[in-house]
Short mmCIF file of C-alpha atoms in Angstrom, two decimals:
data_model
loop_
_atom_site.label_atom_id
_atom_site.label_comp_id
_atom_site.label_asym_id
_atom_site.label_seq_id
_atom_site.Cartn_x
_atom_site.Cartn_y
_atom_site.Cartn_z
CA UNK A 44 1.25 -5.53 13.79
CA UNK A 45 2.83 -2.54 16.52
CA UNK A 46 2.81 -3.33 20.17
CA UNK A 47 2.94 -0.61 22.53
CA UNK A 48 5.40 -1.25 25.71
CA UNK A 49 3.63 -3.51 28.70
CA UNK A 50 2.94 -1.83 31.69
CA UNK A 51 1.34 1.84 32.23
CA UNK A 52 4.41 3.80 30.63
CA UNK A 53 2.05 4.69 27.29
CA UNK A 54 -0.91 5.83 26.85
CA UNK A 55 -3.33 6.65 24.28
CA UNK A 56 -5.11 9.95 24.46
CA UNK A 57 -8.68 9.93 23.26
CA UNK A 58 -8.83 13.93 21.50
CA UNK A 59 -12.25 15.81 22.05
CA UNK A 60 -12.77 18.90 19.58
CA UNK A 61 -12.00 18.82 15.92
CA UNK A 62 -8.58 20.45 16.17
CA UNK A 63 -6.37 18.32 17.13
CA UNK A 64 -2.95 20.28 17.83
CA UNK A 65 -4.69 22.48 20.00
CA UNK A 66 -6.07 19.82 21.51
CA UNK A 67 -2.98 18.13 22.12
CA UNK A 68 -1.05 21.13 23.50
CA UNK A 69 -3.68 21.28 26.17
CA UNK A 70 -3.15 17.39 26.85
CA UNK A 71 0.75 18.34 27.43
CA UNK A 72 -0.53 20.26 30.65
CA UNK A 73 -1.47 16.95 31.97
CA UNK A 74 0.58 14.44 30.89
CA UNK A 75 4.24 13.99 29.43
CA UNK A 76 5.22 13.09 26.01
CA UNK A 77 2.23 13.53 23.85
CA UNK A 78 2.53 12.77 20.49
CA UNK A 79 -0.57 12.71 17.79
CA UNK A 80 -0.95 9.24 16.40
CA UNK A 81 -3.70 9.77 13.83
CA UNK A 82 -6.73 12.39 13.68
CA UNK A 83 -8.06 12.26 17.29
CA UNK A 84 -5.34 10.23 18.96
CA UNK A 85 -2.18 11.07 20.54
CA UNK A 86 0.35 9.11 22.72
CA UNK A 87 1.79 9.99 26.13
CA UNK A 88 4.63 8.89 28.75
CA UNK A 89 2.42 9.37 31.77
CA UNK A 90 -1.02 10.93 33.12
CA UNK A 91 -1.51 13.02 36.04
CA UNK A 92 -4.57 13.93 38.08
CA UNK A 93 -4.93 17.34 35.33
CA UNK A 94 -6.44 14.86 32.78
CA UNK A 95 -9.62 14.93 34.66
CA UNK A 96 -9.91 18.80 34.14
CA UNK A 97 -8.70 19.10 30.17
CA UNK A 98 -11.30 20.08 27.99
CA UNK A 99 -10.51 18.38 24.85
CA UNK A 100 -9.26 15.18 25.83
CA UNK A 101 -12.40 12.38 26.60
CA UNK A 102 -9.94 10.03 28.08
CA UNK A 103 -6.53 8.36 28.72
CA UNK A 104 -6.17 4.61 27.90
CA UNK A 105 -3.38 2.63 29.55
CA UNK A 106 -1.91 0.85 26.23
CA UNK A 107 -2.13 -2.66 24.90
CA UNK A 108 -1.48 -2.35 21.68
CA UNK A 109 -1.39 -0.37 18.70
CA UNK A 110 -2.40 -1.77 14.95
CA UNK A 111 -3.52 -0.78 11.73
CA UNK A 112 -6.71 0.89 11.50
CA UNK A 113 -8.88 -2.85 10.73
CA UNK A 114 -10.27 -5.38 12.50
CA UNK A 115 -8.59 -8.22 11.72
CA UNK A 116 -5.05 -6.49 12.95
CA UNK A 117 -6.76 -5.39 16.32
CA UNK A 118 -8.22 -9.12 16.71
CA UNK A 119 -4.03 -10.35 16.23
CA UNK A 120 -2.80 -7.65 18.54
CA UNK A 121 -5.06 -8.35 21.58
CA UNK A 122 -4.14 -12.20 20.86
CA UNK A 123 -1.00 -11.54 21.50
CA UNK A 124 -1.24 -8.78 24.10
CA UNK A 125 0.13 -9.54 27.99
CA UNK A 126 -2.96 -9.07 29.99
CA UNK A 127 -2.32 -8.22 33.58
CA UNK A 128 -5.63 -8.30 35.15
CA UNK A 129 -8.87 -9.61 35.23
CA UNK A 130 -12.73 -10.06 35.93
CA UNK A 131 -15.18 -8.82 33.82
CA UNK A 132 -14.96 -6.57 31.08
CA UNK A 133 -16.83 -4.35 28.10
CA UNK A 134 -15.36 -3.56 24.88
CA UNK A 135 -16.02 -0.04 23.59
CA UNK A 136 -15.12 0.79 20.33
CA UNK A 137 -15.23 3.95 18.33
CA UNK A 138 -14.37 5.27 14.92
CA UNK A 139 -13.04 8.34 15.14
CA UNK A 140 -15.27 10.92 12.99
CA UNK A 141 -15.85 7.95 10.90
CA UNK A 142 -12.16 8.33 9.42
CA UNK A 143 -11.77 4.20 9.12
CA UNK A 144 -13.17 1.96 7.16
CA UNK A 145 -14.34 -0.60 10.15
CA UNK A 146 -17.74 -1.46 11.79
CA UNK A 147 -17.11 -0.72 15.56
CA UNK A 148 -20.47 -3.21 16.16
CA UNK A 149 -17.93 -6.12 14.65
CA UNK A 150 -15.23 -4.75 16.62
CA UNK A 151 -16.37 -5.37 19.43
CA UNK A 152 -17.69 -8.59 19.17
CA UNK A 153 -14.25 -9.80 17.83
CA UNK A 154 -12.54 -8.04 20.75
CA UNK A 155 -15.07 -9.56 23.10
CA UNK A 156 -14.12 -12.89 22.00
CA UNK A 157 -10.43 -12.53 22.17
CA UNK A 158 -11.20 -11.46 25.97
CA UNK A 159 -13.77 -13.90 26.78
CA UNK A 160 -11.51 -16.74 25.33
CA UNK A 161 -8.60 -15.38 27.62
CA UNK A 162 -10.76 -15.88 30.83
CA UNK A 163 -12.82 -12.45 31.39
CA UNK A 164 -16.16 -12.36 31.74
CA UNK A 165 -18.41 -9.62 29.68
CA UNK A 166 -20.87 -7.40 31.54
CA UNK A 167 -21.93 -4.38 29.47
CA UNK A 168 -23.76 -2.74 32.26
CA UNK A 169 -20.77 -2.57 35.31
CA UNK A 170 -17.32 -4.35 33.98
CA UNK A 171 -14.84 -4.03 36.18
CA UNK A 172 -12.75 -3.30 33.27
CA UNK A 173 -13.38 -1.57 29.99
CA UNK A 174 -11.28 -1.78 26.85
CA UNK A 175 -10.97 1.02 24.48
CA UNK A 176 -10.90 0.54 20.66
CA UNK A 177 -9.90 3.46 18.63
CA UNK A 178 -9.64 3.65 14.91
CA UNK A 179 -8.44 6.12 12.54
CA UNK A 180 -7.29 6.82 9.44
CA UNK A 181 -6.75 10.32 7.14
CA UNK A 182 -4.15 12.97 7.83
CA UNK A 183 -2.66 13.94 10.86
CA UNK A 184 -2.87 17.77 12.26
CA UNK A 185 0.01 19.67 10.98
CA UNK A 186 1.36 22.19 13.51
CA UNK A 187 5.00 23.27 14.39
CA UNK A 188 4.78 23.23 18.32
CA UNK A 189 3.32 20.07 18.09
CA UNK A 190 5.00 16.74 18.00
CA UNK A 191 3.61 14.01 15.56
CA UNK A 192 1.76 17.46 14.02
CA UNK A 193 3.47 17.09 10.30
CA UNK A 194 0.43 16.31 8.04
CA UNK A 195 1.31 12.74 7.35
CA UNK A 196 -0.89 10.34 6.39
CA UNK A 197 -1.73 7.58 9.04
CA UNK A 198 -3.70 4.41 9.63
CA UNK A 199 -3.97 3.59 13.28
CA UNK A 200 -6.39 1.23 15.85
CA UNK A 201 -4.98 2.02 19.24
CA UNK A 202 -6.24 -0.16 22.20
CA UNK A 203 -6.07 0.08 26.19
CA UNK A 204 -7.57 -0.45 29.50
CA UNK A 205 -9.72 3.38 29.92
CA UNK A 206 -7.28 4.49 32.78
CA UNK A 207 -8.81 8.34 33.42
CA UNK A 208 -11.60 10.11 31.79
CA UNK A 209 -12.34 13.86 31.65
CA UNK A 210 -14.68 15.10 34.01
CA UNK A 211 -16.26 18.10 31.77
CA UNK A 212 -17.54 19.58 34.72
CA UNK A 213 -17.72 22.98 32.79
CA UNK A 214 -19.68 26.46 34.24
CA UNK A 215 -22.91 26.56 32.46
CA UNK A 216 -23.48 27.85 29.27
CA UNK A 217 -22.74 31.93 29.05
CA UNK A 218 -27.14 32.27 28.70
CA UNK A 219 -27.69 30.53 31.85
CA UNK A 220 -25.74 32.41 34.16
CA UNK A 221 -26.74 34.96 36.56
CA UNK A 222 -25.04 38.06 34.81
CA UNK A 223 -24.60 37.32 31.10
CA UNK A 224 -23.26 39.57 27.90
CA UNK A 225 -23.69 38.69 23.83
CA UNK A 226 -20.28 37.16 22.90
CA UNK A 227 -19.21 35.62 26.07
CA UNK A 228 -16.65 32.48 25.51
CA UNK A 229 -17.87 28.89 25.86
CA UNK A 230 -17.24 27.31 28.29
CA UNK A 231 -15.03 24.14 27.13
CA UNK A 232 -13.04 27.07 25.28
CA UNK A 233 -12.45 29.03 28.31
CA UNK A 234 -11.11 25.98 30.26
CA UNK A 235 -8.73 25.02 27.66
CA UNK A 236 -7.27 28.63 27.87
CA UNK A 237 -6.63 28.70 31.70
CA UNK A 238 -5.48 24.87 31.35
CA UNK A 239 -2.73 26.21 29.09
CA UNK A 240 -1.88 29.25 31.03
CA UNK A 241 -1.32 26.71 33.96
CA UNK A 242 -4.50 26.53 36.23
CA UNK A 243 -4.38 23.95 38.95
CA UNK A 244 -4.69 23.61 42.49
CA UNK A 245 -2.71 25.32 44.47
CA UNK A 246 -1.85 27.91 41.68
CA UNK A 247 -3.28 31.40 40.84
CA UNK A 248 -4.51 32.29 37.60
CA UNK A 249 -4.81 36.09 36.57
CA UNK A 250 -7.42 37.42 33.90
CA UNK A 251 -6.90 41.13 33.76
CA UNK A 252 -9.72 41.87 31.28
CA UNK A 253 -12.51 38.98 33.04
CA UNK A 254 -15.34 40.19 31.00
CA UNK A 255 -18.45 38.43 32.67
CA UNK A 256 -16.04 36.29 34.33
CA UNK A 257 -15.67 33.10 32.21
CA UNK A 258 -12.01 32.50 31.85
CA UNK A 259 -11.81 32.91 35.91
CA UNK A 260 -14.90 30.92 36.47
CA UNK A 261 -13.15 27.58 34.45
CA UNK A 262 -9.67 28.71 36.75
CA UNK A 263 -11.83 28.59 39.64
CA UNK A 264 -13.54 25.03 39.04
CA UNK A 265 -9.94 23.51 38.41
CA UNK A 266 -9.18 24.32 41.97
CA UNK A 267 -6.75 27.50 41.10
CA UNK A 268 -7.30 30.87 43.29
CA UNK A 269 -8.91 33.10 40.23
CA UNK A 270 -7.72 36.96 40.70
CA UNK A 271 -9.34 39.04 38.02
CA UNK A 272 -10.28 42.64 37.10
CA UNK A 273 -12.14 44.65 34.72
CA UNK A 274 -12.11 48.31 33.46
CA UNK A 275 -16.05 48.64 33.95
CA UNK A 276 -17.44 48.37 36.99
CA UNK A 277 -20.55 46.39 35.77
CA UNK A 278 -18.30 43.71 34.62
CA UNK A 279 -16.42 43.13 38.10
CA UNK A 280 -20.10 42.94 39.63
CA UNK A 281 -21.20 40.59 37.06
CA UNK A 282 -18.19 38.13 37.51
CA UNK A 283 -18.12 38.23 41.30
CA UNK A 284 -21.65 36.97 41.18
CA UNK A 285 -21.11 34.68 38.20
CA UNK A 286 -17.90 33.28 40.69
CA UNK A 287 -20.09 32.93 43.61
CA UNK A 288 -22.63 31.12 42.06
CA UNK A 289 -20.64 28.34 40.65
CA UNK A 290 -17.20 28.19 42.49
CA UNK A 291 -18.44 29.43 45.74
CA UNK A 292 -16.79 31.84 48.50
CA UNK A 293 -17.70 35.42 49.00
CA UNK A 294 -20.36 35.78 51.54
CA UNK A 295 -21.49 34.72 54.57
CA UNK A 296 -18.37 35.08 55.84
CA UNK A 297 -17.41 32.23 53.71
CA UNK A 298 -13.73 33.36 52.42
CA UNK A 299 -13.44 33.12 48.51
CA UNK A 300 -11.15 31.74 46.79
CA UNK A 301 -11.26 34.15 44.05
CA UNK A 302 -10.49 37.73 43.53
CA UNK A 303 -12.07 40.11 41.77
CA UNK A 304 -11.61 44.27 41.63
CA UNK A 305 -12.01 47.29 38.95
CA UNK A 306 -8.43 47.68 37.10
CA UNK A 307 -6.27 48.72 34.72
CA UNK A 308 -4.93 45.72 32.82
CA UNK A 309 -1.98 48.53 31.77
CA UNK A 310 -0.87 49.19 35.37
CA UNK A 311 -1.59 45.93 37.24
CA UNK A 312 -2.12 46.86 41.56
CA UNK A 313 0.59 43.21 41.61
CA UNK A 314 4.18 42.93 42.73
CA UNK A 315 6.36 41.58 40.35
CA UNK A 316 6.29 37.22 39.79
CA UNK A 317 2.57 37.71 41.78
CA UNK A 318 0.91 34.99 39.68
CA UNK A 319 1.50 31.67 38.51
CA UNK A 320 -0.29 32.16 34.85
CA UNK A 321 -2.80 35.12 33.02
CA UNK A 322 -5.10 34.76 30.75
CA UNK A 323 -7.31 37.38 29.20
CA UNK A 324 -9.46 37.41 25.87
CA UNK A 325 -8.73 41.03 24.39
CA UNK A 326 -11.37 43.14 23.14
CA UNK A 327 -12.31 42.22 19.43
CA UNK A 328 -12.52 44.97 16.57
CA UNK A 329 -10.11 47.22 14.97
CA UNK A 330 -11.41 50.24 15.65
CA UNK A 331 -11.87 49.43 19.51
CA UNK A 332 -11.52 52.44 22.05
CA UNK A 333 -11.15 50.76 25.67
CA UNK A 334 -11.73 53.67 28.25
CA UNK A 335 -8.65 55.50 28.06
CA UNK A 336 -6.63 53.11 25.85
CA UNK A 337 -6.61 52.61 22.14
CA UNK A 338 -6.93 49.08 21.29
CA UNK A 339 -2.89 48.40 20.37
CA UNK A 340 -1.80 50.41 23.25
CA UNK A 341 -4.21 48.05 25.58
CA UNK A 342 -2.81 45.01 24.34
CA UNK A 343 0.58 45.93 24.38
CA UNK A 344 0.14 46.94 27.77
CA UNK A 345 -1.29 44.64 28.81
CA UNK A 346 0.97 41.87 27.47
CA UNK A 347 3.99 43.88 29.50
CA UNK A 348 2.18 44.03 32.60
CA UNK A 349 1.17 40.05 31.99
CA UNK A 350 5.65 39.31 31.89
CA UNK A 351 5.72 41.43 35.02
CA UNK A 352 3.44 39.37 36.98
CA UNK A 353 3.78 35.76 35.64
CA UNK A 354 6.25 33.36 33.91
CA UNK A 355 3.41 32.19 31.42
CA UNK A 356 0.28 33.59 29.37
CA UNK A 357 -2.28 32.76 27.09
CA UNK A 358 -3.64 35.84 24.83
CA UNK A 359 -6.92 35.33 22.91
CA UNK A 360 -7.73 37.55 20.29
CA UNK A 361 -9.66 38.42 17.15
CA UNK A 362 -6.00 38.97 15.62
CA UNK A 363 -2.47 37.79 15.92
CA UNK A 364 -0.53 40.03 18.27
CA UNK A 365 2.55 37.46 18.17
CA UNK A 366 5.06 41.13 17.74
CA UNK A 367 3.83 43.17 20.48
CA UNK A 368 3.97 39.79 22.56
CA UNK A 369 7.74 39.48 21.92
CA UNK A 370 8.36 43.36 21.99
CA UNK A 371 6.85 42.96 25.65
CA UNK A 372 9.46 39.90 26.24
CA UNK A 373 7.18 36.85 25.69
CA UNK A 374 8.41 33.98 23.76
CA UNK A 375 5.69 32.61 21.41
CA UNK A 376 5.38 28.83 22.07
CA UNK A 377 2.68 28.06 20.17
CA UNK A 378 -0.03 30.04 18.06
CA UNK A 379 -3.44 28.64 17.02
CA UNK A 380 -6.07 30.21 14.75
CA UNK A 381 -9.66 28.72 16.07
CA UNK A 382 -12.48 29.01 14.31
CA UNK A 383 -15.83 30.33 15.95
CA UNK A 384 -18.40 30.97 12.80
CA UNK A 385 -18.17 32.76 9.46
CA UNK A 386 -17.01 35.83 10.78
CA UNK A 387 -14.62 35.31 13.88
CA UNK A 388 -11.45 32.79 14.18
CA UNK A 389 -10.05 33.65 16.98
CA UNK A 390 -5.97 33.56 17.40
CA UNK A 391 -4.85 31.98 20.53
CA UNK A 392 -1.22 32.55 21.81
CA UNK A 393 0.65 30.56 24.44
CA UNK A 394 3.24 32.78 25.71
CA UNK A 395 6.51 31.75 28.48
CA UNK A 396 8.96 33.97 30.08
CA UNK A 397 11.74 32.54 32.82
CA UNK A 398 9.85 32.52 36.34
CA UNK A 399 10.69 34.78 39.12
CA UNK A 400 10.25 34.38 42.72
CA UNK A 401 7.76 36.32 44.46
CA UNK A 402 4.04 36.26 45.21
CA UNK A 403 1.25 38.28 45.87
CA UNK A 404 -2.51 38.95 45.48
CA UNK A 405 -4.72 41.35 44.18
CA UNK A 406 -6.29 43.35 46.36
CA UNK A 407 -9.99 43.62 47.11
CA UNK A 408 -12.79 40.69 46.13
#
């Protein structure tokens, strides 16, 4: 039996998603120390507020204790666990994608037991408590930028007190929106990008190819000021009115808190250091012609105009453009390959540069 530290300095983090690396970079936005543990959960120091907005973590549990993937183990740990708190509780217990071999009905009910025999009280319907149960077992995610990513095999039941859950309070799906175009991003995608790129409140967040708008739509519901542009005119329409449908601002002389104008994503209308974070999905196809731009000379552009303007980037891509991204003076921190269906995985770089100083916005919205 493994027993995590008393007290709120570890937590378990529930994964969403089936790729877990990726899913635990973007957990690293919001909390400190994340570690995977097994296929769906990770470890962390500490939580912040940015859980609430990830898109592929369900929850952070404040930890209790941490097992073998069985019953009987998980039964012993909680036994033995210092409980600081009651009143009434629910036991929820999951087996993640069915990984362990453990009945989460039985779980529970030996869980329950434990707590009801250590003074709580069960209410299913409003506990003022609720204990998480997580078991897994197969191989971990293997990833280099990751830590706990090295394809070992593992065997874990992690429990804890459900401390913060994700909100998912996505945009609606690409169909639904006012101004729509075939191959638009989903949504929980789009989020994750800006999360890594470094939306948050009181930060700006700069997509300088915003398509119909749904990388700066996710910035926007995060509570970041969204700045974007577009070659084609039809495009900036469509994501101002995507913007002003679901994150608000923009008329009747309410002031946005968005930005959104016809550009160049080559030469950027920004001071240097004007942004806190870009993101942009590049066009897709090799033999792409962007107005005036061939597709390589877009992206490379692009990428140096993104180190002029911000200390960090996320590029998304039907390709890996990890050399023009360090010939622009981006340092790849991690790389991902995603995939969408049969014929697109899309490669996802998270790019840093050392931060500069000054700050600016784009003009026009």
């Amino acid at each position: 039996m493994r027993r995590a530290r008393g007290g709120p300095d570890v937590y378990w983090l529930e994964l969403a998603g089936e790729t877990d690396a990726f899913a635990a970079c973007e957990a690293a936005t919001a909390a400190t120390g994340v570690e995977l543990l097994a296929p769906g959960i990770a470890t962390a120091g500490s939580v912040g507020e940015g859980i609430g907005r990830l898109a592929y973590t369900r929850a952070a549990h404040e930890a209790v204790a941490r097992t073998d993937a069985t019953v009987a183990p998980a039964v012993a740990a909680l036994e033995a666990a210092p409980l600081d708190r009651e009143g009434s509780v629910a036991v929820r217990a999951r087996n993640v994608r069915n990984t362990a071999d453990v009945s989460t009905t039985d779980a529970e009910r030996a869980l329950g037991s434990v707590l009801v025999d250590r003074g709580f009280s069960v209410d299913l319907d409003d506990p003022d408590h609720v204990l998480r149960a997580l078991f897994a077992a197969g191989e971990r995610a293997e990833h280099d930028a990751v830590a706990g990513a090295d394809g070992e095999s593992a065997s874990t039941c992690v429990l804890g007190w459900v401390a913060r859950e994700a909100a998912r309070d996505f945009a609606p799906d690409p169909t639904d929106r006012p101004f729509f175009q075939p191959g638009s991003m989903a949504p929980a995608d789009a989020r994750a990008y800006v999360n890594l790129a470094g939306a948050a409140p009181g930060r700006t967040l700069l997509d300088p190819m915003c398509g119909t708008g749904g990388l700066p739509l996710e910035a926007g519901l995060v509570g970041a000021d969204a700045v974007a542009c577009d070659a084609q005119e039809k495009m900036v329409r469509g994501t101002r009115e995507n913007l002003r449908t679901y994150v608000g601002g923009g008329h009747d002389g309410d002031p946005p808190t968005w930005h959104v104008a016809r550009g160049d994503a080559t030469d950027l209308p920004l001071v240097d250091d004007a942004v806190d974070g870009v993101a942009f999905d590049a066009p897709y196809g090799r033999q792409s012609k962007i107005a005036r731009h061939e597709l390589a000379d877009l992206v490379a552009g692009a990428l140096a105009e993104a180190a002029r303007v911000a200390p960090r980037a996320v590029l998304v891509a039907d390709r890996d453009w990890r050399g023009p991204a360090r010939e622009a003076g981006w340092e790849v921190a991690a790389a991902f390959e995603r995939r969408v269906h049969r014929s697109l995985t899309r490669h996802v770089l998270v790019l840093e540069r050392e931060r500069g100083s000054a700050r600016t916005t784009i003009e026009g919205n």
